[in-house]
Coordinates of C-alpha atoms in Angstrom, one line a residue:
M1497 CA 0.0 0.0 0.0
P1498 CA 1.4 3.5 -0.9
S1499 CA 2.0 6.0 1.8
Y1500 CA 0.2 9.3 1.5
D1501 CA 1.1 12.7 3.1
L1502 CA -2.3 14.2 2.5
C1503 CA -5.9 12.8 2.4
I1504 CA -8.6 15.0 0.9
V1505 CA -12.1 14.1 2.2
I1506 CA -14.9 15.0 -0.1
P1507 CA -18.5 14.5 1.1
T1508 CA -21.0 14.1 -1.7
L1509 CA -24.7 14.1 -2.4
N1510 CA -25.8 14.3 -6.0
E1511 CA -22.5 15.7 -7.3
R1512 CA -22.1 13.4 -10.4
E1513 CA -21.5 16.3 -12.7
N1514 CA -18.9 17.9 -10.5
I1515 CA -16.8 15.2 -9.0
G1516 CA -14.8 14.3 -12.1
L1517 CA -13.9 17.9 -12.7
L1518 CA -12.7 18.3 -9.2
L1519 CA -10.6 15.2 -9.3
E1520 CA -8.9 16.5 -12.5
R1521 CA -8.2 19.9 -10.9
L1522 CA -6.7 18.1 -7.8
R1523 CA -4.4 16.1 -10.1
N1524 CA -3.2 19.3 -11.8
T1525 CA -2.6 21.1 -8.5
L1526 CA -1.1 18.4 -6.2
H1527 CA 1.3 16.7 -8.6
D1528 CA 4.2 17.4 -6.1
I1529 CA 2.3 16.0 -3.1
R1530 CA 1.6 12.3 -2.3
Y1531 CA -2.1 12.5 -1.7
E1532 CA -5.2 10.3 -1.7
V1533 CA -8.9 11.3 -2.1
M1534 CA -11.6 9.8 0.1
V1535 CA -15.1 10.5 -1.4
V1536 CA -17.9 9.8 1.1
D1537 CA -21.2 9.5 -0.7
D1538 CA -24.6 9.5 1.0
D1539 CA -26.2 7.1 -1.5
S1540 CA -26.7 9.8 -4.1
P1541 CA -29.8 9.1 -6.3
D1542 CA -27.8 10.5 -9.3
G1543 CA -25.2 7.7 -9.0
T1544 CA -22.3 9.8 -7.8
A1545 CA -20.8 6.8 -5.9
A1546 CA -20.8 4.7 -9.1
V1547 CA -19.0 7.4 -11.0
V1548 CA -16.3 7.5 -8.4
K1549 CA -16.0 3.7 -8.2
R1550 CA -15.5 3.6 -12.0
L1551 CA -12.8 6.3 -11.8
S1552 CA -11.1 4.5 -9.0
R1553 CA -10.3 1.6 -11.2
T1554 CA -7.6 3.6 -12.9
Q1555 CA -6.7 5.9 -9.9
D1556 CA -5.1 4.0 -7.1
N1557 CA -5.3 7.0 -4.8
L1558 CA -9.1 7.4 -5.1
H1559 CA -11.4 5.7 -2.7
V1560 CA -15.1 5.9 -2.0
L1561 CA -17.1 5.2 1.1
H1562 CA -20.7 4.6 0.0
R1563 CA -23.0 5.2 2.9
I1564 CA -26.5 3.7 2.9
G1565 CA -29.1 4.7 5.5
R1566 CA -27.0 7.6 6.9
R1567 CA -27.0 11.3 5.9
G1568 CA -25.2 14.4 6.9
L1569 CA -22.1 16.3 5.8
S1570 CA -20.4 16.4 9.2
S1571 CA -20.9 12.7 9.9
A1572 CA -19.7 11.9 6.4
C1573 CA -16.5 13.9 6.9
I1574 CA -15.9 12.3 10.3
E1575 CA -16.1 8.8 8.7
G1576 CA -13.8 9.8 5.9
M1577 CA -11.3 11.3 8.2
L1578 CA -11.2 8.3 10.4
A1579 CA -10.6 6.0 7.4
T1580 CA -7.2 7.4 6.5
S1581 CA -3.7 7.2 8.0
A1582 CA -2.3 10.3 6.3
P1583 CA -0.8 12.8 8.7
F1584 CA -2.8 15.7 7.2
I1585 CA -6.4 15.7 6.2
A1586 CA -8.2 18.3 4.0
V1587 CA -11.9 18.7 3.8
M1588 CA -13.6 20.4 0.8
D1589 CA -16.9 20.3 -1.0
A1590 CA -17.4 18.6 -4.4
D1591 CA -19.3 21.6 -5.9
L1592 CA -16.1 23.4 -7.2
Q1593 CA -16.7 26.4 -4.9
H1594 CA -13.5 25.8 -2.9
D1595 CA -10.3 26.8 -4.5
E1596 CA -8.1 23.7 -4.7
T1597 CA -5.1 25.7 -5.8
V1598 CA -4.4 27.0 -2.3
L1599 CA -4.1 23.4 -0.9
P1600 CA -0.2 23.3 -1.4
E1601 CA 0.1 26.6 0.7
M1602 CA -2.2 25.1 3.4
V1603 CA 0.0 22.0 3.6
R1604 CA 3.2 24.1 3.8
L1605 CA 1.7 26.3 6.5
I1606 CA 0.4 23.5 8.8
S1607 CA 3.7 21.7 8.5
S1608 CA 6.1 24.6 8.9
E1609 CA 4.2 26.4 11.7
H1610 CA 3.3 23.1 13.5
L1611 CA -0.4 24.1 13.5
D1612 CA -3.4 22.0 14.4
L1613 CA -5.6 23.6 11.7
V1614 CA -5.3 25.7 8.6
V1615 CA -8.6 27.2 7.3
G1616 CA -9.4 28.5 3.9
S1617 CA -10.8 31.9 4.7
R1618 CA -13.0 34.2 2.6
N1619 CA -12.8 37.0 5.2
I1620 CA -9.1 38.0 5.2
G1621 CA -7.1 40.0 2.7
G1622 CA -6.8 38.2 -0.6
G1623 CA -10.0 36.3 0.0
S1624 CA -13.6 37.0 -0.9
M1625 CA -17.2 35.6 -0.8
G1626 CA -17.2 35.9 -4.6
D1627 CA -20.7 36.4 -6.0
F1628 CA -22.3 34.8 -2.9
A1629 CA -25.9 36.0 -2.5
S1630 CA -26.0 38.9 0.0
W1631 CA -28.5 37.0 2.3
R1632 CA -26.1 34.1 2.6
V1633 CA -23.2 36.5 3.4
R1634 CA -25.4 37.9 6.3
L1635 CA -26.3 34.5 7.4
S1636 CA -22.7 33.4 7.5
R1637 CA -21.8 36.5 9.6
L1638 CA -24.7 35.8 12.0
G1639 CA -23.6 32.2 12.4
R1640 CA -20.1 33.4 13.2
R1641 CA -21.4 35.6 16.0
L1642 CA -23.5 32.8 17.4
S1643 CA -20.8 30.2 17.4
G1644 CA -18.7 31.3 20.4
V1645 CA -15.7 30.0 18.6
E1646 CA -13.4 32.8 19.9
R1647 CA -13.1 30.8 23.2
H1648 CA -11.0 28.2 21.3
A1649 CA -9.4 29.9 18.3
T1650 CA -9.0 33.2 16.4
L1651 CA -10.8 32.6 13.2
T1652 CA -12.1 35.0 10.6
D1653 CA -14.2 32.3 8.8
P1654 CA -15.4 29.6 11.3
M1655 CA -18.2 28.8 9.0
S1656 CA -15.8 27.7 6.3
G1657 CA -16.1 24.2 4.9
F1658 CA -12.6 24.2 3.5
F1659 CA -9.8 23.4 5.9
L1660 CA -6.8 21.2 6.6
V1661 CA -6.3 19.4 10.0
R1662 CA -3.5 17.5 11.5
R1663 CA -4.7 13.9 12.0
S1664 CA -3.2 13.6 15.5
F1665 CA -5.3 16.7 16.6
F1666 CA -8.4 15.4 14.9
E1667 CA -8.1 12.1 16.7
R1668 CA -7.8 13.8 20.1
V1669 CA -11.2 15.5 19.6
A1670 CA -13.0 12.9 17.5
H1671 CA -14.9 11.3 20.4
R1672 CA -16.3 14.6 21.4
L1673 CA -17.7 15.5 18.0
T1674 CA -21.4 16.0 17.6
G1675 CA -21.5 15.2 13.9
I1676 CA -24.6 17.3 13.4
G1677 CA -25.3 19.4 10.3
F1678 CA -22.9 20.9 7.9
K1679 CA -20.4 22.8 10.0
I1680 CA -17.7 20.2 10.7
L1681 CA -15.0 22.8 11.2
L1682 CA -16.9 24.5 13.9
D1683 CA -17.7 21.1 15.5
I1684 CA -13.9 20.3 15.6
V1685 CA -12.9 23.6 17.1
L1686 CA -15.7 23.7 19.7
S1687 CA -14.8 20.1 20.7
S1688 CA -11.2 21.0 21.6
D1689 CA -10.3 21.2 25.3
G1690 CA -8.1 24.2 24.9
Q1691 CA -6.8 26.7 22.5
V1692 CA -6.3 25.5 18.9
R1693 CA -3.3 26.5 16.9
V1694 CA -4.8 27.9 13.7
G1695 CA -3.6 29.4 10.5
E1696 CA -5.6 30.9 7.7
V1697 CA -5.1 31.0 3.9
P1698 CA -7.2 33.4 1.8
Y1699 CA -9.3 32.1 -1.1
H1700 CA -12.0 33.3 -3.5
F1701 CA -15.3 31.5 -3.1
R1702 CA -16.7 30.4 -6.4
L1703 CA -20.2 29.9 -7.7
R1704 CA -21.6 26.4 -8.0
Q1705 CA -21.4 25.1 -11.6
H1706 CA -23.7 22.1 -11.6
G1707 CA -26.3 20.8 -9.2
Q1708 CA -28.2 22.5 -6.5
S1709 CA -27.2 24.0 -3.1
K1710 CA -28.0 21.9 0.0
L1711 CA -28.6 25.0 2.1
D1712 CA -32.2 25.0 3.5
L1713 CA -34.1 25.6 6.7
I1714 CA -33.1 22.2 8.0
V1715 CA -29.4 23.2 7.7
G1716 CA -30.1 26.3 9.9
L1717 CA -31.9 24.2 12.5
E1718 CA -29.0 21.7 12.5
Y1719 CA -26.6 24.5 13.1
L1720 CA -28.6 25.7 16.1
E1721 CA -28.7 22.1 17.3
L1722 CA -24.9 21.9 17.1
I1723 CA -24.4 25.1 19.1
L1724 CA -26.9 23.9 21.7
D1725 CA -25.2 20.5 21.9
K1726 CA -21.9 22.2 22.7
L1727 CA -23.6 24.3 25.4
I1728 CA -25.8 21.8 27.2
G1729 CA -25.3 18.5 25.5
S1730 CA -23.3 17.0 28.4
Y1731 CA -26.3 17.6 30.6
V1732 CA -29.4 16.8 28.6
S1733 CA -30.2 15.4 25.1
V1734 CA -30.5 18.4 22.7
R1735 CA -32.8 16.5 20.5
F1736 CA -35.2 16.0 23.4
V1737 CA -34.9 19.7 24.2
L1738 CA -35.8 20.7 20.6
F1739 CA -38.6 18.2 20.7
C1740 CA -40.0 19.8 23.8
L1741 CA -39.6 23.2 22.3
V1742 CA -41.7 22.3 19.4
G1743 CA -44.2 20.7 21.8
T1744 CA -44.2 23.9 23.9
I1745 CA -45.2 26.0 20.8
G1746 CA -47.9 23.5 20.1
A1747 CA -49.1 23.7 23.7
V1748 CA -49.4 27.5 23.6
I1749 CA -51.5 27.3 20.4
H1750 CA -53.5 24.5 21.9
L1751 CA -54.4 26.4 25.1
M1752 CA -55.3 29.5 23.2
L1753 CA -57.7 27.5 21.0
L1754 CA -59.0 25.7 24.1
G1755 CA -59.7 28.9 25.9
L1756 CA -61.3 30.5 22.9
L1757 CA -63.7 27.6 22.3
L1758 CA -64.6 27.4 26.0
K1759 CA -65.1 31.1 26.7
V1760 CA -66.2 32.4 23.3
E1761 CA -67.9 29.5 21.5
R1762 CA -69.3 28.1 24.8
L1763 CA -68.5 24.5 23.9
S1764 CA -68.1 21.8 26.5
F1765 CA -64.6 21.0 27.7
I1766 CA -64.6 17.7 25.9
E1767 CA -65.7 19.3 22.6
S1768 CA -63.2 22.2 23.0
Q1769 CA -60.4 19.9 23.9
A1770 CA -61.2 17.6 20.9
C1771 CA -61.4 20.5 18.5
A1772 CA -58.2 22.2 19.7
T1773 CA -56.4 18.8 19.6
G1774 CA -57.5 18.2 16.0
I1775 CA -56.4 21.7 14.9
V1776 CA -53.0 21.4 16.5
M1777 CA -52.7 17.9 15.0
I1778 CA -53.1 19.3 11.5
L1779 CA -50.6 22.1 12.2
N1780 CA -48.0 19.6 13.5
Y1781 CA -48.7 16.9 10.9
V1782 CA -45.5 17.4 9.0
M1783 CA -43.4 16.8 12.2
N1784 CA -45.6 14.2 13.9
N1785 CA -47.4 11.6 11.8
S1786 CA -49.1 10.0 14.7
F1787 CA -52.9 10.1 15.5
T1788 CA -53.2 7.6 18.3
Y1789 CA -51.6 9.8 20.9
R1790 CA -54.0 12.6 20.1
I1791 CA -56.9 10.4 21.1
A1792 CA -55.1 9.5 24.3
N1793 CA -54.7 13.3 24.9
V1794 CA -58.5 13.9 24.8
L1795 CA -59.3 10.9 27.0
I1796 CA -56.7 11.7 29.6
S1797 CA -57.4 15.4 29.8
G1798 CA -61.2 14.7 29.8
E1799 CA -60.9 12.4 32.7
A1800 CA -58.7 14.9 34.6
F1801 CA -61.4 17.6 34.0
R1802 CA -64.2 15.4 35.2
Q1803 CA -62.2 14.8 38.4
G1804 CA -62.3 18.5 39.2
M1805 CA -59.0 19.6 37.7
P1806 CA -59.1 23.3 36.4
W1807 CA -59.4 23.3 32.6
P1808 CA -55.9 24.9 31.9
L1809 CA -54.3 22.2 34.0
A1810 CA -56.4 19.4 32.5
G1811 CA -55.4 20.6 29.0
V1812 CA -51.7 20.6 29.9
T1813 CA -52.0 17.1 31.5
G1814 CA -53.3 15.7 28.3
L1815 CA -50.5 17.4 26.3
L1816 CA -47.8 16.1 28.6
F1817 CA -49.1 12.6 28.4
S1818 CA -49.3 12.8 24.6
A1819 CA -45.9 14.4 24.3
V1820 CA -44.2 11.5 26.1
W1821 CA -46.3 9.0 24.1
N1822 CA -45.6 10.7 20.8
Y1823 CA -41.8 10.8 21.4
G1824 CA -41.7 7.1 22.0
V1825 CA -44.0 6.1 19.2
T1826 CA -42.4 8.5 16.7
A1827 CA -38.9 7.1 17.6
M1828 CA -40.1 3.6 16.9
T1829 CA -42.3 4.3 13.8
T1830 CA -42.1 7.6 11.9
W1831 CA -38.4 8.2 12.3
R1832 CA -37.6 4.7 11.2
R1833 CA -39.9 4.8 8.2
A1834 CA -36.9 5.3 5.9
R1835 CA -36.1 1.6 6.5
R1836 CA -39.4 0.5 5.2
S1837 CA -38.8 2.2 1.8
A1838 CA -35.2 1.0 1.5
A1839 CA -36.1 -1.5 -1.3
F1840 CA -37.7 1.3 -3.4
R1841 CA -34.7 3.7 -2.9
A1842 CA -32.3 0.9 -3.6
E1843 CA -34.0 0.2 -6.9
R1844 CA -33.9 3.9 -7.9
R1845 CA -30.2 4.2 -7.0
A1846 CA -29.4 1.0 -8.8
Q1847 CA -30.8 2.4 -12.0
A1848 CA -28.8 5.6 -11.7
S1849 CA -25.6 3.9 -10.4
A1850 CA -25.4 1.0 -12.8
L1851 CA -22.0 0.7 -14.3
P1852 CA -22.3 -0.3 -17.9
D1853 CA -18.9 -1.8 -18.0
D1854 CA -19.1 -4.1 -15.0
S1855 CA -18.7 -7.1 -17.2
E1856 CA -15.6 -5.7 -18.7
V1857 CA -13.5 -5.6 -15.5
H1858 CA -10.4 -7.8 -16.0
P1859 CA -7.8 -9.0 -13.5
A1860 CA -4.5 -7.2 -13.4
A1861 CA -1.8 -8.7 -15.4
P1862 CA 0.6 -10.8 -13.4

């Protein structure tokens, strides 16, 4: 097995049109560095993994980790970084927005200055956000202010997805990583138990050439989940906190409707509780695909009211019971529903990923 000085981890999801171009650019840039490429693909429907597997037949330094049933840029990067023995590991996107030509300077800097991290920064002299949409620039700045990263390192671009890390440093923090969302650099820095030795190299952020951006509302929520995990994750499950937060919002709406129906429409408590529950059920349908626990809500709160409990307390009692029930049922059913459709997804990906030359693979000559 060849020995590599640098491993470049590239997480992919539907990057079939970009990955070949990126690999070619890396070859042109890193001809003086012994490097390998670790593509971690989240079972892309467009067959990205198949493209990389085909290319790897003629490129010994190209590897692919094809993940099935797992999603997420950060977790993909972590798996790729753990799969290499190279002393330095770079992380970059496959969409051609990161400037691969600065990689040699990043390698030189981390080695000569004995640093833990070198970050490709868009926010120092010589770098820029390019033609990034103004709202995304503002969003990036807001994320930087919320991160609290200054406690661990002086970084001008902690939201960057383009960086180089010393493997020994990464392995020291690996067990403390959250693996949530897209901001793996921030996860690494916030997981350190002291100051991080960091350097920065400027680069110009490019526009995506092919495919679609993965940035959406879920990405923003995952970022908040990452920050919360670093703040309180050692004390309580952040996912449960977020679940309770959603439930609290639903509870406020529920009680407002319950009071309105009781005091204004003059309905009975059972009728009001049933109507309020049904309305909130519809509002929360996207997040909670369960109906059974809503019926339990009405029955439990109705019995509490008949036993003399004040209507606000009776309504909350039903909600608390249903919240616990919903959390358990959802964890066992809705959140595992992806497994039930695995055969269908596998068929779709097989059609996109089929290698037409599978039958033409020949053993290497002796």
